[in-house]
PDB file of C-alpha atoms in Angstrom:
ATOM      1  CA  MET A   1      50.838 -18.796  42.222  1.00 45.00           C
ATOM      2  CA  GLN A   2      48.584 -21.254  43.664  1.00 51.00           C
ATOM      3  CA  GLU A   3      45.913 -20.671  41.106  1.00 56.00           C
ATOM      4  CA  ALA A   4      48.196 -21.155  38.121  1.00 60.00           C
ATOM      5  CA  TRP A   5      48.609 -25.065  38.915  1.00 65.00           C
ATOM      6  CA  PRO A   6      45.031 -25.798  37.870  1.00 68.00           C
ATOM      7  CA  GLU A   7      45.110 -23.813  34.953  1.00 79.00           C
ATOM      8  CA  LEU A   8      48.359 -25.438  34.050  1.00 79.00           C
ATOM      9  CA  ALA A   9      46.801 -28.674  34.632  1.00 80.00           C
ATOM     10  CA  ASP A  10      43.894 -27.772  32.437  1.00 79.00           C
ATOM     11  CA  LEU A  11      46.238 -26.591  29.663  1.00 75.00           C
ATOM     12  CA  LEU A  12      48.179 -29.853  29.654  1.00 79.00           C
ATOM     13  CA  GLN A  13      44.913 -32.039  29.399  1.00 79.00           C
ATOM     14  CA  TRP A  14      43.681 -29.876  26.497  1.00 69.00           C
ATOM     15  CA  LYS A  15      47.141 -30.295  24.793  1.00 70.00           C
ATOM     16  CA  ALA A  16      46.855 -34.002  25.236  1.00 76.00           C
ATOM     17  CA  LYS A  17      43.211 -33.800  23.827  1.00 75.00           C
ATOM     18  CA  CYS A  18      44.065 -31.561  20.853  1.00 71.00           C
ATOM     19  CA  GLY A  19      47.176 -33.131  20.105  1.00 70.00           C
ATOM     20  CA  GLY A  20      49.645 -30.852  18.070  1.00 71.00           C
ATOM     21  CA  THR A  21      48.131 -27.402  19.320  1.00 67.00           C
ATOM     22  CA  ASP A  22      50.462 -24.923  20.680  1.00 77.00           C
ATOM     23  CA  VAL A  23      49.764 -22.987  23.921  1.00 78.00           C
ATOM     24  CA  SER A  24      48.081 -19.937  22.480  1.00 84.00           C
ATOM     25  CA  GLU A  25      45.750 -22.309  20.664  1.00 82.00           C
ATOM     26  CA  ALA A  26      44.894 -23.975  23.841  1.00 78.00           C
ATOM     27  CA  TRP A  27      44.141 -20.626  25.685  1.00 85.00           C
ATOM     28  CA  ARG A  28      41.991 -19.592  22.672  1.00 88.00           C
ATOM     29  CA  LEU A  29      39.990 -22.709  23.052  1.00 86.00           C
ATOM     30  CA  LYS A  30      39.626 -22.276  26.670  1.00 89.00           C
ATOM     31  CA  ALA A  31      38.277 -18.765  26.136  1.00 92.00           C
ATOM     32  CA  ARG A  32      35.852 -19.982  23.723  1.00 94.00           C
ATOM     33  CA  GLU A  33      34.496 -22.615  25.891  1.00 94.00           C
ATOM     34  CA  ASN A  34      34.041 -20.492  28.702  1.00 95.00           C
ATOM     35  CA  GLU A  35      32.249 -17.815  26.291  1.00 96.00           C
ATOM     36  CA  ASN A  36      30.239 -20.869  25.004  1.00 96.00           C
ATOM     37  CA  ALA A  37      29.141 -21.975  28.612  1.00 96.00           C
ATOM     38  CA  LYS A  38      28.161 -18.389  29.285  1.00 97.00           C
ATOM     39  CA  LEU A  39      26.114 -18.367  26.363  1.00 97.00           C
ATOM     40  CA  LYS A  40      24.335 -21.367  27.246  1.00 97.00           C
ATOM     41  CA  ARG A  41      23.658 -20.113  30.579  1.00 97.00           C
ATOM     42  CA  MET A  42      22.171 -16.787  29.044  1.00 97.00           C
ATOM     43  CA  LEU A  43      20.132 -18.976  26.836  1.00 97.00           C
ATOM     44  CA  ALA A  44      18.742 -21.145  29.675  1.00 96.00           C
ATOM     45  CA  ASP A  45      17.849 -18.080  31.619  1.00 96.00           C
ATOM     46  CA  SER A  46      16.022 -16.543  28.786  1.00 96.00           C
ATOM     47  CA  LYS A  47      14.057 -20.001  28.211  1.00 96.00           C
ATOM     48  CA  LEU A  48      13.303 -19.862  31.920  1.00 95.00           C
ATOM     49  CA  ASP A  49      11.954 -16.231  31.482  1.00 95.00           C
ATOM     50  CA  ASN A  50       9.659 -17.178  28.567  1.00 94.00           C
ATOM     51  CA  VAL A  51       8.183 -20.068  30.610  1.00 93.00           C
ATOM     52  CA  ALA A  52       7.621 -17.792  33.445  1.00 92.00           C
ATOM     53  CA  LEU A  53       5.989 -15.242  31.272  1.00 92.00           C
ATOM     54  CA  ARG A  54       3.799 -17.777  29.733  1.00 91.00           C
ATOM     55  CA  ASP A  55       2.698 -19.092  33.032  1.00 91.00           C
ATOM     56  CA  SER A  56       1.915 -15.696  34.355  1.00 90.00           C
ATOM     57  CA  LEU A  57      -0.550 -15.104  31.262  1.00 89.00           C
ATOM     58  CA  GLY A  58      -2.235 -18.459  32.236  1.00 83.00           C
ATOM     59  CA  LYS A  59      -2.633 -21.498  30.763  1.00 66.00           C
ATOM     60  CA  SER A  60      -4.957 -20.679  27.611  1.00 57.00           C
ATOM     61  CA  GLY A  61      -3.877 -17.156  26.945  1.00 55.00           C
ATOM     62  CA  ASP A  62      -0.713 -16.087  25.308  1.00 53.00           C
ATOM     63  CA  ALA A  63       1.013 -12.821  24.532  1.00 54.00           C
ATOM     64  CA  ALA A  64       0.189 -12.562  20.996  1.00 56.00           C
ATOM     65  CA  SER A  65      -3.737 -13.032  21.367  1.00 53.00           C
ATOM     66  CA  ALA A  66      -3.502 -10.534  24.054  1.00 52.00           C
ATOM     67  CA  SER A  67      -1.748  -7.720  21.902  1.00 56.00           C
ATOM     68  CA  ARG A  68      -3.993  -8.576  19.002  1.00 55.00           C
ATOM     69  CA  GLY A  69      -7.076  -7.625  21.394  1.00 53.00           C
ATOM     70  CA  GLY A  70      -8.177 -11.505  21.551  1.00 53.00           C
ATOM     71  CA  GLY A  71      -8.155 -11.583  25.264  1.00 53.00           C
ATOM     72  CA  ALA A  72     -10.754 -10.499  27.971  1.00 58.00           C
ATOM     73  CA  CYS A  73      -9.845  -6.716  27.561  1.00 59.00           C
ATOM     74  CA  SER A  74     -10.957  -6.265  24.117  1.00 60.00           C
ATOM     75  CA  TRP A  75     -12.236  -2.848  22.739  1.00 59.00           C
ATOM     76  CA  PRO A  76     -16.169  -2.702  22.319  1.00 62.00           C
ATOM     77  CA  THR A  77     -17.523  -3.051  18.992  1.00 64.00           C
ATOM     78  CA  LYS A  78     -20.309  -0.811  17.414  1.00 57.00           C
TER      79      LYS A  78
END
């Protein structure tokens, strides 16, 4: 029951912030805010992964030119 009190305090803050919203709307708002925070973390992780991949390819190379054969390991021409 101790964990319910901070949630109740959050609920009352949202109720004060949102005016005439009812309890179910406040819980939905909280769920959406939590999901939004999760998605923002996932996006940040994805951006960090992209930066790490670019750094691992080197400053001058990128994945697109390497896949087209523009890198150092291209097929020999006749």
